[in-house]
Amino acid sequence: MAFSQETYARAIDMLRDMSLEKKRVYRQKEAELHHKIPELAAIEQQIRALNLKTVSAVFSGEGVADIHKEIKELSAKKSKILKEHEQEEYSPVCSICNDRFLVNGKYCDCVTAAATEIALKELYATVGAQNYGFENFDISYYPENCRGGMQKLYDFCKDYADSFSGSSKNLLFMGKTGLGKTHLSVAIAKQVIKKGYGVKYYSAQNLFTVCEKEHFSYSGQTPQSDEMLTCDLLIIDDLGAEFITSFSKSALYNIVNTRYNMGRPTIINTNFDVDQIEEKYSERIGSRFMGNYTAKLFKGNDVRQLKNQ
Ligand SMILES: [Zn+2]
């Protein structure tokens, strides 16, 4: 259960930049204040000198208590002056890890929070639809005879997201365009990211383009393709809308099969039915889906068209 190393690295970069900026602004204000109140500058200098003295005092074992007492008095004086000039003492961006980003050898909560923010932004950039969530899925757009079924499907998806464990079921969302497959799968992605899991969301077209590019590049690097296989949850949107080639067929089988063998869940949205999947891709992909995926059928009229009316 984790975001990718790249996401964590970006999160730490972001926090480090924030920390440096906060320090820079503080130092600037501090310098102005020292200029205005020479007494404050003198106190700072005394504290620094006493801190150095502490080191040698600790070695000799003499006078440590006196030095500490003196530092305490000077610090109190300093606080009083700062307060009078409405300048607060410096505080780090994160008071838990003191901007070290690690606590007991693990990422601090501030890193997890920043990584979550980055992963969500990445998802929004991919799907270009920030507003897809469980909170704004509107059953009333569906014809009356479909609402009961859609409500059950909605509840199923919400429960899936809430109880996601990294070894959850594989899902196959089937049904025509505009029936909410993308909406509910993005809603699941958001919720699962917020739980701290690494989610990758691709349109089928984009997924195979990336696979092909990395497969035929001479760098030997396949970072995105590797992540497709290993991330906690992979979502492939609109399978069947891509240009189907023998490469994309074998790439799809490889992804589906490898993730199944590793016990990592995948959600696939498609307009195809099982017969079409077997016909367009292969029988073995069709039987993988039938055997190892929970299929959910979306019914109704094109919700997107209705919404635009
Ligand atoms: Zn922290």
PDB file of C-alpha atoms and ligand atoms in Angstrom:
ATOM      1  CA  MET A   1       0.000   0.000   0.000  1.00  0.00           C
ATOM      2  CA  ALA A   2       1.785   3.032  -1.198  1.00  0.00           C
ATOM      3  CA  PHE A   3       2.100   5.762  -3.743  1.00  0.00           C
ATOM      4  CA  SER A   4       4.883   5.450  -6.298  1.00  0.00           C
ATOM      5  CA  GLN A   5       8.417   6.487  -5.344  1.00  0.00           C
ATOM      6  CA  GLU A   6       8.117   9.311  -7.865  1.00  0.00           C
ATOM      7  CA  THR A   7       5.017  10.662  -6.101  1.00  0.00           C
ATOM      8  CA  TYR A   8       6.795  10.583  -2.726  1.00  0.00           C
ATOM      9  CA  ALA A   9       9.847  12.276  -4.235  1.00  0.00           C
ATOM     10  CA  ARG A  10       7.660  15.032  -5.681  1.00  0.00           C
ATOM     11  CA  ALA A  11       5.878  15.409  -2.342  1.00  0.00           C
ATOM     12  CA  ILE A  12       9.190  15.849  -0.503  1.00  0.00           C
ATOM     13  CA  ASP A  13      10.405  18.341  -3.128  1.00  0.00           C
ATOM     14  CA  MET A  14       7.213  20.330  -2.677  1.00  0.00           C
ATOM     15  CA  LEU A  15       7.494  20.350   1.122  1.00  0.00           C
ATOM     16  CA  ARG A  16      11.204  21.209   0.984  1.00  0.00           C
ATOM     17  CA  ASP A  17      10.452  24.191  -1.263  1.00  0.00           C
ATOM     18  CA  MET A  18       7.747  25.326   1.152  1.00  0.00           C
ATOM     19  CA  SER A  19      10.113  24.961   4.082  1.00  0.00           C
ATOM     20  CA  LEU A  20      12.919  26.895   2.351  1.00  0.00           C
ATOM     21  CA  GLU A  21      10.521  29.663   1.359  1.00  0.00           C
ATOM     22  CA  LYS A  22       9.145  29.913   4.888  1.00  0.00           C
ATOM     23  CA  LYS A  23      12.687  30.151   6.269  1.00  0.00           C
ATOM     24  CA  ARG A  24      13.654  32.756   3.673  1.00  0.00           C
ATOM     25  CA  VAL A  25      10.684  34.976   4.534  1.00  0.00           C
ATOM     26  CA  TYR A  26      11.368  34.558   8.250  1.00  0.00           C
ATOM     27  CA  ARG A  27      15.074  35.370   7.913  1.00  0.00           C
ATOM     28  CA  GLN A  28      14.235  38.472   5.921  1.00  0.00           C
ATOM     29  CA  LYS A  29      11.844  39.733   8.589  1.00  0.00           C
ATOM     30  CA  GLU A  30      14.358  38.808  11.256  1.00  0.00           C
ATOM     31  CA  ALA A  31      17.117  40.797   9.554  1.00  0.00           C
ATOM     32  CA  GLU A  32      14.823  43.832   9.360  1.00  0.00           C
ATOM     33  CA  LEU A  33      14.003  43.467  13.025  1.00  0.00           C
ATOM     34  CA  HIS A  34      17.673  43.133  14.008  1.00  0.00           C
ATOM     35  CA  HIS A  35      18.369  46.311  12.127  1.00  0.00           C
ATOM     36  CA  LYS A  36      15.554  48.083  13.929  1.00  0.00           C
ATOM     37  CA  ILE A  37      16.323  46.626  17.391  1.00  0.00           C
ATOM     38  CA  PRO A  38      20.057  46.171  17.903  1.00  0.00           C
ATOM     39  CA  GLU A  39      19.373  44.666  21.338  1.00  0.00           C
ATOM     40  CA  LEU A  40      17.664  41.718  19.687  1.00  0.00           C
ATOM     41  CA  ALA A  41      20.648  41.126  17.399  1.00  0.00           C
ATOM     42  CA  ALA A  42      22.934  41.203  20.431  1.00  0.00           C
ATOM     43  CA  ILE A  43      20.790  38.643  22.272  1.00  0.00           C
ATOM     44  CA  GLU A  44      20.853  36.323  19.255  1.00  0.00           C
ATOM     45  CA  GLN A  45      24.628  36.589  19.135  1.00  0.00           C
ATOM     46  CA  GLN A  46      24.911  35.808  22.836  1.00  0.00           C
ATOM     47  CA  ILE A  47      22.669  32.754  22.482  1.00  0.00           C
ATOM     48  CA  ARG A  48      24.768  31.488  19.583  1.00  0.00           C
ATOM     49  CA  ALA A  49      27.978  31.937  21.563  1.00  0.00           C
ATOM     50  CA  LEU A  50      26.493  30.141  24.577  1.00  0.00           C
ATOM     51  CA  ASN A  51      25.351  27.259  22.376  1.00  0.00           C
ATOM     52  CA  LEU A  52      28.961  26.814  21.236  1.00  0.00           C
ATOM     53  CA  LYS A  53      30.142  27.017  24.825  1.00  0.00           C
ATOM     54  CA  THR A  54      27.730  24.227  25.774  1.00  0.00           C
ATOM     55  CA  VAL A  55      29.603  21.794  23.550  1.00  0.00           C
ATOM     56  CA  SER A  56      32.910  22.231  25.365  1.00  0.00           C
ATOM     57  CA  ALA A  57      31.133  22.386  28.724  1.00  0.00           C
ATOM     58  CA  VAL A  58      29.552  19.014  28.072  1.00  0.00           C
ATOM     59  CA  PHE A  59      33.030  17.571  27.416  1.00  0.00           C
ATOM     60  CA  SER A  60      34.550  19.035  30.568  1.00  0.00           C
ATOM     61  CA  GLY A  61      31.403  18.339  32.539  1.00  0.00           C
ATOM     62  CA  GLU A  62      31.423  21.756  34.155  1.00  0.00           C
ATOM     63  CA  GLY A  63      29.081  24.699  34.053  1.00  0.00           C
ATOM     64  CA  VAL A  64      26.457  23.150  31.784  1.00  0.00           C
ATOM     65  CA  ALA A  65      23.580  24.022  34.092  1.00  0.00           C
ATOM     66  CA  ASP A  66      24.698  27.663  34.361  1.00  0.00           C
ATOM     67  CA  ILE A  67      24.932  28.006  30.594  1.00  0.00           C
ATOM     68  CA  HIS A  68      21.487  26.469  30.132  1.00  0.00           C
ATOM     69  CA  LYS A  69      20.062  28.886  32.678  1.00  0.00           C
ATOM     70  CA  GLU A  70      21.624  31.823  30.860  1.00  0.00           C
ATOM     71  CA  ILE A  71      20.289  30.631  27.487  1.00  0.00           C
ATOM     72  CA  LYS A  72      16.830  30.252  28.990  1.00  0.00           C
ATOM     73  CA  GLU A  73      16.865  33.794  30.332  1.00  0.00           C
ATOM     74  CA  LEU A  74      18.078  35.234  27.053  1.00  0.00           C
ATOM     75  CA  SER A  75      15.477  33.253  25.108  1.00  0.00           C
ATOM     76  CA  ALA A  76      12.718  34.597  27.339  1.00  0.00           C
ATOM     77  CA  LYS A  77      14.013  38.121  26.744  1.00  0.00           C
ATOM     78  CA  LYS A  78      14.083  37.471  23.022  1.00  0.00           C
ATOM     79  CA  SER A  79      10.509  36.116  23.033  1.00  0.00           C
ATOM     80  CA  LYS A  80       9.320  39.174  24.897  1.00  0.00           C
ATOM     81  CA  ILE A  81      10.875  41.547  22.368  1.00  0.00           C
ATOM     82  CA  LEU A  82       9.511  39.503  19.436  1.00  0.00           C
ATOM     83  CA  LYS A  83       6.054  39.571  20.966  1.00  0.00           C
ATOM     84  CA  GLU A  84       6.227  43.353  21.417  1.00  0.00           C
ATOM     85  CA  HIS A  85       6.975  43.647  17.706  1.00  0.00           C
ATOM     86  CA  GLU A  86       4.369  41.098  16.673  1.00  0.00           C
ATOM     87  CA  GLN A  87       6.975  38.756  15.263  1.00  0.00           C
ATOM     88  CA  GLU A  88       6.412  35.086  16.015  1.00  0.00           C
ATOM     89  CA  GLU A  89       9.201  32.622  16.705  1.00  0.00           C
ATOM     90  CA  TYR A  90      10.135  30.518  13.687  1.00  0.00           C
ATOM     91  CA  SER A  91       8.013  27.422  13.283  1.00  0.00           C
ATOM     92  CA  PRO A  92       8.615  24.720  10.656  1.00  0.00           C
ATOM     93  CA  VAL A  93       6.049  23.771   7.986  1.00  0.00           C
ATOM     94  CA  CYS A  94       5.526  20.500   9.882  1.00  0.00           C
ATOM     95  CA  SER A  95       5.849  20.524  13.654  1.00  0.00           C
ATOM     96  CA  ILE A  96       5.750  16.702  13.792  1.00  0.00           C
ATOM     97  CA  CYS A  97       8.963  16.037  11.828  1.00  0.00           C
ATOM     98  CA  ASN A  98      10.492  19.527  12.009  1.00  0.00           C
ATOM     99  CA  ASP A  99      10.693  19.500   8.195  1.00  0.00           C
ATOM    100  CA  ARG A 100      12.869  16.393   8.187  1.00  0.00           C
ATOM    101  CA  PHE A 101      10.005  14.466   6.507  1.00  0.00           C
ATOM    102  CA  LEU A 102      10.864  11.223   8.294  1.00  0.00           C
ATOM    103  CA  VAL A 103       9.688   9.939  11.656  1.00  0.00           C
ATOM    104  CA  ASN A 104      11.287   6.726  12.973  1.00  0.00           C
ATOM    105  CA  GLY A 105      12.551   5.909   9.490  1.00  0.00           C
ATOM    106  CA  LYS A 106       9.108   6.268   7.899  1.00  0.00           C
ATOM    107  CA  TYR A 107       7.570   9.082   5.873  1.00  0.00           C
ATOM    108  CA  CYS A 108       5.932  11.668   8.117  1.00  0.00           C
ATOM    109  CA  ASP A 109       2.181  12.351   7.827  1.00  0.00           C
ATOM    110  CA  CYS A 110       3.021  15.626   6.060  1.00  0.00           C
ATOM    111  CA  VAL A 111       4.624  13.631   3.219  1.00  0.00           C
ATOM    112  CA  THR A 112       1.628  11.300   2.950  1.00  0.00           C
ATOM    113  CA  ALA A 113      -0.738  14.286   2.824  1.00  0.00           C
ATOM    114  CA  ALA A 114       1.349  16.023   0.135  1.00  0.00           C
ATOM    115  CA  ALA A 115       1.649  12.774  -1.868  1.00  0.00           C
ATOM    116  CA  THR A 116      -2.151  12.347  -1.707  1.00  0.00           C
ATOM    117  CA  GLU A 117      -2.609  15.890  -3.012  1.00  0.00           C
ATOM    118  CA  ILE A 118      -0.175  15.227  -5.881  1.00  0.00           C
ATOM    119  CA  ALA A 119      -1.807  11.879  -6.770  1.00  0.00           C
ATOM    120  CA  LEU A 120      -5.261  13.499  -6.858  1.00  0.00           C
ATOM    121  CA  LYS A 121      -4.002  16.343  -9.062  1.00  0.00           C
ATOM    122  CA  GLU A 122      -2.454  13.778 -11.394  1.00  0.00           C
ATOM    123  CA  LEU A 123      -5.779  11.919 -11.563  1.00  0.00           C
ATOM    124  CA  TYR A 124      -7.690  15.149 -12.322  1.00  0.00           C
ATOM    125  CA  ALA A 125      -5.186  16.007 -15.057  1.00  0.00           C
ATOM    126  CA  THR A 126      -5.655  12.545 -16.583  1.00  0.00           C
ATOM    127  CA  VAL A 127      -9.433  12.453 -16.584  1.00  0.00           C
ATOM    128  CA  GLY A 128      -9.947  16.185 -17.021  1.00  0.00           C
ATOM    129  CA  ALA A 129     -12.997  15.979 -14.789  1.00  0.00           C
ATOM    130  CA  GLN A 130     -12.375  17.035 -11.234  1.00  0.00           C
ATOM    131  CA  ASN A 131     -16.031  16.969 -10.325  1.00  0.00           C
ATOM    132  CA  TYR A 132     -16.572  13.208 -10.710  1.00  0.00           C
ATOM    133  CA  GLY A 133     -17.221  11.887  -7.223  1.00  0.00           C
ATOM    134  CA  PHE A 134     -19.701   9.840  -5.239  1.00  0.00           C
ATOM    135  CA  GLU A 135     -21.185  13.050  -3.870  1.00  0.00           C
ATOM    136  CA  ASN A 136     -22.393  14.269  -7.271  1.00  0.00           C
ATOM    137  CA  PHE A 137     -23.547  11.067  -8.930  1.00  0.00           C
ATOM    138  CA  ASP A 138     -27.185  11.817  -9.780  1.00  0.00           C
ATOM    139  CA  ILE A 139     -29.498   8.820 -10.023  1.00  0.00           C
ATOM    140  CA  SER A 140     -32.390  11.044 -11.222  1.00  0.00           C
ATOM    141  CA  TYR A 141     -30.810  11.242 -14.708  1.00  0.00           C
ATOM    142  CA  TYR A 142     -31.536   7.554 -15.225  1.00  0.00           C
ATOM    143  CA  PRO A 143     -34.918   6.320 -16.500  1.00  0.00           C
ATOM    144  CA  GLU A 144     -37.175   5.232 -13.688  1.00  0.00           C
ATOM    145  CA  ASN A 145     -36.952   1.523 -14.479  1.00  0.00           C
ATOM    146  CA  CYS A 146     -33.125   1.672 -14.203  1.00  0.00           C
ATOM    147  CA  ARG A 147     -32.823   3.685 -11.000  1.00  0.00           C
ATOM    148  CA  GLY A 148     -33.078   0.734  -8.622  1.00  0.00           C
ATOM    149  CA  GLY A 149     -30.289  -1.095 -10.428  1.00  0.00           C
ATOM    150  CA  MET A 150     -28.112   2.025 -10.637  1.00  0.00           C
ATOM    151  CA  GLN A 151     -28.582   2.707  -6.928  1.00  0.00           C
ATOM    152  CA  LYS A 152     -27.346  -0.822  -6.184  1.00  0.00           C
ATOM    153  CA  LEU A 153     -24.397  -0.292  -8.525  1.00  0.00           C
ATOM    154  CA  TYR A 154     -23.600   3.022  -6.858  1.00  0.00           C
ATOM    155  CA  ASP A 155     -23.735   1.404  -3.402  1.00  0.00           C
ATOM    156  CA  PHE A 156     -21.520  -1.420  -4.621  1.00  0.00           C
ATOM    157  CA  CYS A 157     -18.902   1.036  -5.952  1.00  0.00           C
ATOM    158  CA  LYS A 158     -18.976   3.142  -2.795  1.00  0.00           C
ATOM    159  CA  ASP A 159     -18.541   0.068  -0.639  1.00  0.00           C
ATOM    160  CA  TYR A 160     -15.725  -1.160  -2.918  1.00  0.00           C
ATOM    161  CA  ALA A 161     -13.889   2.172  -2.520  1.00  0.00           C
ATOM    162  CA  ASP A 162     -14.491   2.413   1.237  1.00  0.00           C
ATOM    163  CA  SER A 163     -13.300  -1.116   1.905  1.00  0.00           C
ATOM    164  CA  PHE A 164     -10.497  -1.181  -0.702  1.00  0.00           C
ATOM    165  CA  SER A 165      -7.627  -3.290   0.586  1.00  0.00           C
ATOM    166  CA  GLY A 166      -5.149  -3.738  -2.264  1.00  0.00           C
ATOM    167  CA  SER A 167      -6.442  -7.281  -2.787  1.00  0.00           C
ATOM    168  CA  SER A 168      -9.982  -6.242  -3.683  1.00  0.00           C
ATOM    169  CA  LYS A 169     -11.883  -7.741  -6.619  1.00  0.00           C
ATOM    170  CA  ASN A 170     -11.283  -6.980 -10.287  1.00  0.00           C
ATOM    171  CA  LEU A 171     -14.219  -5.143 -11.832  1.00  0.00           C
ATOM    172  CA  LEU A 172     -15.521  -5.007 -15.363  1.00  0.00           C
ATOM    173  CA  PHE A 173     -17.905  -2.106 -15.958  1.00  0.00           C
ATOM    174  CA  MET A 174     -19.941  -2.745 -19.095  1.00  0.00           C
ATOM    175  CA  GLY A 175     -22.555  -0.677 -20.881  1.00  0.00           C
ATOM    176  CA  LYS A 176     -23.001   2.008 -23.494  1.00  0.00           C
ATOM    177  CA  THR A 177     -21.257   5.381 -23.491  1.00  0.00           C
ATOM    178  CA  GLY A 178     -22.511   8.039 -21.087  1.00  0.00           C
ATOM    179  CA  LEU A 179     -23.995   5.743 -18.453  1.00  0.00           C
ATOM    180  CA  GLY A 180     -21.625   6.729 -15.641  1.00  0.00           C
ATOM    181  CA  LYS A 181     -18.835   4.142 -15.926  1.00  0.00           C
ATOM    182  CA  THR A 182     -16.156   6.831 -16.001  1.00  0.00           C
ATOM    183  CA  HIS A 183     -17.892   8.833 -13.287  1.00  0.00           C
ATOM    184  CA  LEU A 184     -18.034   5.938 -10.826  1.00  0.00           C
ATOM    185  CA  SER A 185     -14.552   4.638 -11.617  1.00  0.00           C
ATOM    186  CA  VAL A 186     -13.064   8.120 -11.064  1.00  0.00           C
ATOM    187  CA  ALA A 187     -15.057   8.336  -7.818  1.00  0.00           C
ATOM    188  CA  ILE A 188     -13.512   5.016  -6.737  1.00  0.00           C
ATOM    189  CA  ALA A 189     -10.029   6.233  -7.761  1.00  0.00           C
ATOM    190  CA  LYS A 190     -10.379   9.417  -5.685  1.00  0.00           C
ATOM    191  CA  GLN A 191     -11.535   7.564  -2.601  1.00  0.00           C
ATOM    192  CA  VAL A 192      -8.826   4.901  -2.888  1.00  0.00           C
ATOM    193  CA  ILE A 193      -6.089   7.563  -3.340  1.00  0.00           C
ATOM    194  CA  LYS A 194      -7.372   9.328  -0.218  1.00  0.00           C
ATOM    195  CA  LYS A 195      -6.885   6.042   1.639  1.00  0.00           C
ATOM    196  CA  GLY A 196      -3.188   6.197   0.686  1.00  0.00           C
ATOM    197  CA  TYR A 197      -3.125   3.672  -2.174  1.00  0.00           C
ATOM    198  CA  GLY A 198      -1.323   4.175  -5.478  1.00  0.00           C
ATOM    199  CA  VAL A 199      -3.858   4.373  -8.319  1.00  0.00           C
ATOM    200  CA  LYS A 200      -3.101   4.650 -12.033  1.00  0.00           C
ATOM    201  CA  TYR A 201      -5.880   5.747 -14.366  1.00  0.00           C
ATOM    202  CA  TYR A 202      -5.509   5.451 -18.123  1.00  0.00           C
ATOM    203  CA  SER A 203      -7.781   5.658 -21.120  1.00  0.00           C
ATOM    204  CA  ALA A 204      -7.166   2.488 -23.150  1.00  0.00           C
ATOM    205  CA  GLN A 205      -5.781   4.572 -26.017  1.00  0.00           C
ATOM    206  CA  ASN A 206      -3.295   6.327 -23.761  1.00  0.00           C
ATOM    207  CA  LEU A 207      -2.346   3.114 -21.972  1.00  0.00           C
ATOM    208  CA  PHE A 208      -1.341   1.321 -25.169  1.00  0.00           C
ATOM    209  CA  THR A 209       0.405   4.406 -26.553  1.00  0.00           C
ATOM    210  CA  VAL A 210       2.555   4.524 -23.414  1.00  0.00           C
ATOM    211  CA  CYS A 211       3.235   0.763 -23.538  1.00  0.00           C
ATOM    212  CA  GLU A 212       4.235   0.948 -27.184  1.00  0.00           C
ATOM    213  CA  LYS A 213       6.465   3.959 -26.698  1.00  0.00           C
ATOM    214  CA  GLU A 214       8.286   2.405 -23.767  1.00  0.00           C
ATOM    215  CA  HIS A 215       8.466  -1.023 -25.398  1.00  0.00           C
ATOM    216  CA  PHE A 216      10.122   0.303 -28.535  1.00  0.00           C
ATOM    217  CA  SER A 217      12.313   2.954 -26.927  1.00  0.00           C
ATOM    218  CA  TYR A 218      15.995   2.150 -26.777  1.00  0.00           C
ATOM    219  CA  SER A 219      16.493   3.552 -23.305  1.00  0.00           C
ATOM    220  CA  GLY A 220      15.422   0.250 -21.788  1.00  0.00           C
ATOM    221  CA  GLN A 221      13.383   2.196 -19.264  1.00  0.00           C
ATOM    222  CA  THR A 222       9.770   1.208 -18.733  1.00  0.00           C
ATOM    223  CA  PRO A 223       8.763   3.173 -15.650  1.00  0.00           C
ATOM    224  CA  GLN A 224       5.120   3.694 -16.571  1.00  0.00           C
ATOM    225  CA  SER A 225       4.616   0.185 -17.918  1.00  0.00           C
ATOM    226  CA  ASP A 226       6.097  -1.215 -14.708  1.00  0.00           C
ATOM    227  CA  GLU A 227       3.724   0.881 -12.651  1.00  0.00           C
ATOM    228  CA  MET A 228       0.756  -0.371 -14.658  1.00  0.00           C
ATOM    229  CA  LEU A 229       1.675  -3.848 -13.476  1.00  0.00           C
ATOM    230  CA  THR A 230       2.497  -3.055  -9.865  1.00  0.00           C
ATOM    231  CA  CYS A 231       0.299  -0.149  -8.700  1.00  0.00           C
ATOM    232  CA  ASP A 232      -2.314  -0.893  -6.027  1.00  0.00           C
ATOM    233  CA  LEU A 233      -5.224  -0.229  -8.395  1.00  0.00           C
ATOM    234  CA  LEU A 234      -5.160   0.128 -12.175  1.00  0.00           C
ATOM    235  CA  ILE A 235      -8.168   1.590 -13.972  1.00  0.00           C
ATOM    236  CA  ILE A 236      -8.460   1.301 -17.754  1.00  0.00           C
ATOM    237  CA  ASP A 237     -11.197   3.521 -19.165  1.00  0.00           C
ATOM    238  CA  ASP A 238     -12.992   3.023 -22.462  1.00  0.00           C
ATOM    239  CA  LEU A 239     -11.456  -0.276 -23.523  1.00  0.00           C
ATOM    240  CA  GLY A 240     -12.401  -0.830 -27.141  1.00  0.00           C
ATOM    241  CA  ALA A 241     -12.279   2.823 -28.181  1.00  0.00           C
ATOM    242  CA  GLU A 242      -8.566   2.536 -28.954  1.00  0.00           C
ATOM    243  CA  PHE A 243      -7.012   1.454 -32.232  1.00  0.00           C
ATOM    244  CA  ILE A 244      -6.705  -2.304 -31.645  1.00  0.00           C
ATOM    245  CA  THR A 245      -3.470  -3.861 -32.880  1.00  0.00           C
ATOM    246  CA  SER A 246      -1.711  -7.152 -32.224  1.00  0.00           C
ATOM    247  CA  PHE A 247       0.618  -5.200 -29.937  1.00  0.00           C
ATOM    248  CA  SER A 248      -2.252  -3.745 -27.878  1.00  0.00           C
ATOM    249  CA  LYS A 249      -3.905  -7.180 -27.631  1.00  0.00           C
ATOM    250  CA  SER A 250      -0.802  -8.805 -26.190  1.00  0.00           C
ATOM    251  CA  ALA A 251      -0.089  -5.775 -23.966  1.00  0.00           C
ATOM    252  CA  LEU A 252      -3.622  -6.006 -22.548  1.00  0.00           C
ATOM    253  CA  TYR A 253      -3.278  -9.714 -21.853  1.00  0.00           C
ATOM    254  CA  ASN A 254       0.094  -9.178 -20.221  1.00  0.00           C
ATOM    255  CA  ILE A 255      -1.267  -6.445 -17.936  1.00  0.00           C
ATOM    256  CA  VAL A 256      -4.455  -8.298 -17.007  1.00  0.00           C
ATOM    257  CA  ASN A 257      -2.654 -11.590 -16.476  1.00  0.00           C
ATOM    258  CA  THR A 258       0.329 -10.230 -14.539  1.00  0.00           C
ATOM    259  CA  ARG A 259      -1.872  -8.186 -12.228  1.00  0.00           C
ATOM    260  CA  TYR A 260      -4.122 -11.196 -11.672  1.00  0.00           C
ATOM    261  CA  ASN A 261      -1.132 -13.386 -10.783  1.00  0.00           C
ATOM    262  CA  MET A 262       0.147 -10.748  -8.353  1.00  0.00           C
ATOM    263  CA  GLY A 263      -3.311 -10.377  -6.820  1.00  0.00           C
ATOM    264  CA  ARG A 264      -3.536  -6.690  -7.701  1.00  0.00           C
ATOM    265  CA  PRO A 265      -6.988  -5.345  -8.577  1.00  0.00           C
ATOM    266  CA  THR A 266      -7.903  -3.810 -11.916  1.00  0.00           C
ATOM    267  CA  ILE A 267     -11.049  -1.982 -13.033  1.00  0.00           C
ATOM    268  CA  ILE A 268     -11.898  -1.938 -16.735  1.00  0.00           C
ATOM    269  CA  ASN A 269     -14.612   0.158 -18.389  1.00  0.00           C
ATOM    270  CA  THR A 270     -15.829  -0.959 -21.785  1.00  0.00           C
ATOM    271  CA  ASN A 271     -18.677  -0.455 -24.247  1.00  0.00           C
ATOM    272  CA  PHE A 272     -18.108  -4.012 -25.501  1.00  0.00           C
ATOM    273  CA  ASP A 273     -19.980  -7.080 -24.356  1.00  0.00           C
ATOM    274  CA  VAL A 274     -18.143 -10.337 -23.680  1.00  0.00           C
ATOM    275  CA  ASP A 275     -18.654 -11.651 -27.220  1.00  0.00           C
ATOM    276  CA  GLN A 276     -17.169  -8.489 -28.676  1.00  0.00           C
ATOM    277  CA  ILE A 277     -14.231  -8.656 -26.246  1.00  0.00           C
ATOM    278  CA  GLU A 278     -13.475 -12.218 -27.372  1.00  0.00           C
ATOM    279  CA  GLU A 279     -13.865 -11.267 -30.998  1.00  0.00           C
ATOM    280  CA  LYS A 280     -11.835  -8.026 -30.912  1.00  0.00           C
ATOM    281  CA  TYR A 281      -9.100  -9.134 -28.495  1.00  0.00           C
ATOM    282  CA  SER A 282      -8.923 -12.865 -27.913  1.00  0.00           C
ATOM    283  CA  GLU A 283     -10.730 -15.715 -26.280  1.00  0.00           C
ATOM    284  CA  ARG A 284      -8.154 -15.955 -23.528  1.00  0.00           C
ATOM    285  CA  ILE A 285      -8.744 -12.305 -22.570  1.00  0.00           C
ATOM    286  CA  GLY A 286     -12.491 -12.925 -22.662  1.00  0.00           C
ATOM    287  CA  SER A 287     -12.158 -15.944 -20.418  1.00  0.00           C
ATOM    288  CA  ARG A 288      -9.838 -14.050 -18.017  1.00  0.00           C
ATOM    289  CA  PHE A 289     -12.542 -11.417 -17.670  1.00  0.00           C
ATOM    290  CA  MET A 290     -15.293 -13.996 -17.236  1.00  0.00           C
ATOM    291  CA  GLY A 291     -13.347 -16.020 -14.697  1.00  0.00           C
ATOM    292  CA  ASN A 292     -11.605 -13.370 -12.635  1.00  0.00           C
ATOM    293  CA  TYR A 293     -13.642 -10.175 -12.946  1.00  0.00           C
ATOM    294  CA  THR A 294     -16.910  -9.129 -11.348  1.00  0.00           C
ATOM    295  CA  ALA A 295     -18.954  -7.733 -14.226  1.00  0.00           C
ATOM    296  CA  LYS A 296     -21.365  -4.858 -13.647  1.00  0.00           C
ATOM    297  CA  LEU A 297     -23.787  -3.724 -16.309  1.00  0.00           C
ATOM    298  CA  PHE A 298     -24.667  -0.033 -16.605  1.00  0.00           C
ATOM    299  CA  LYS A 299     -28.156   0.575 -17.992  1.00  0.00           C
ATOM    300  CA  GLY A 300     -30.107   3.651 -19.015  1.00  0.00           C
ATOM    301  CA  ASN A 301     -29.911   6.536 -21.446  1.00  0.00           C
ATOM    302  CA  ASP A 302     -26.840   8.622 -22.179  1.00  0.00           C
ATOM    303  CA  VAL A 303     -26.569  10.681 -18.992  1.00  0.00           C
ATOM    304  CA  ARG A 304     -24.110  13.123 -20.548  1.00  0.00           C
ATOM    305  CA  GLN A 305     -26.561  13.991 -23.294  1.00  0.00           C
ATOM    306  CA  LEU A 306     -29.366  14.456 -20.777  1.00  0.00           C
ATOM    307  CA  LYS A 307     -27.178  16.673 -18.618  1.00  0.00           C
ATOM    308  CA  ASN A 308     -26.372  18.916 -21.581  1.00  0.00           C
ATOM    309  CA  GLN A 309     -30.055  19.452 -22.454  1.00  0.00           C
TER     310      GLN A 309
HETATM  311 ZN    ZN B   1       6.167  16.127   8.822  1.00  0.00          ZN
END
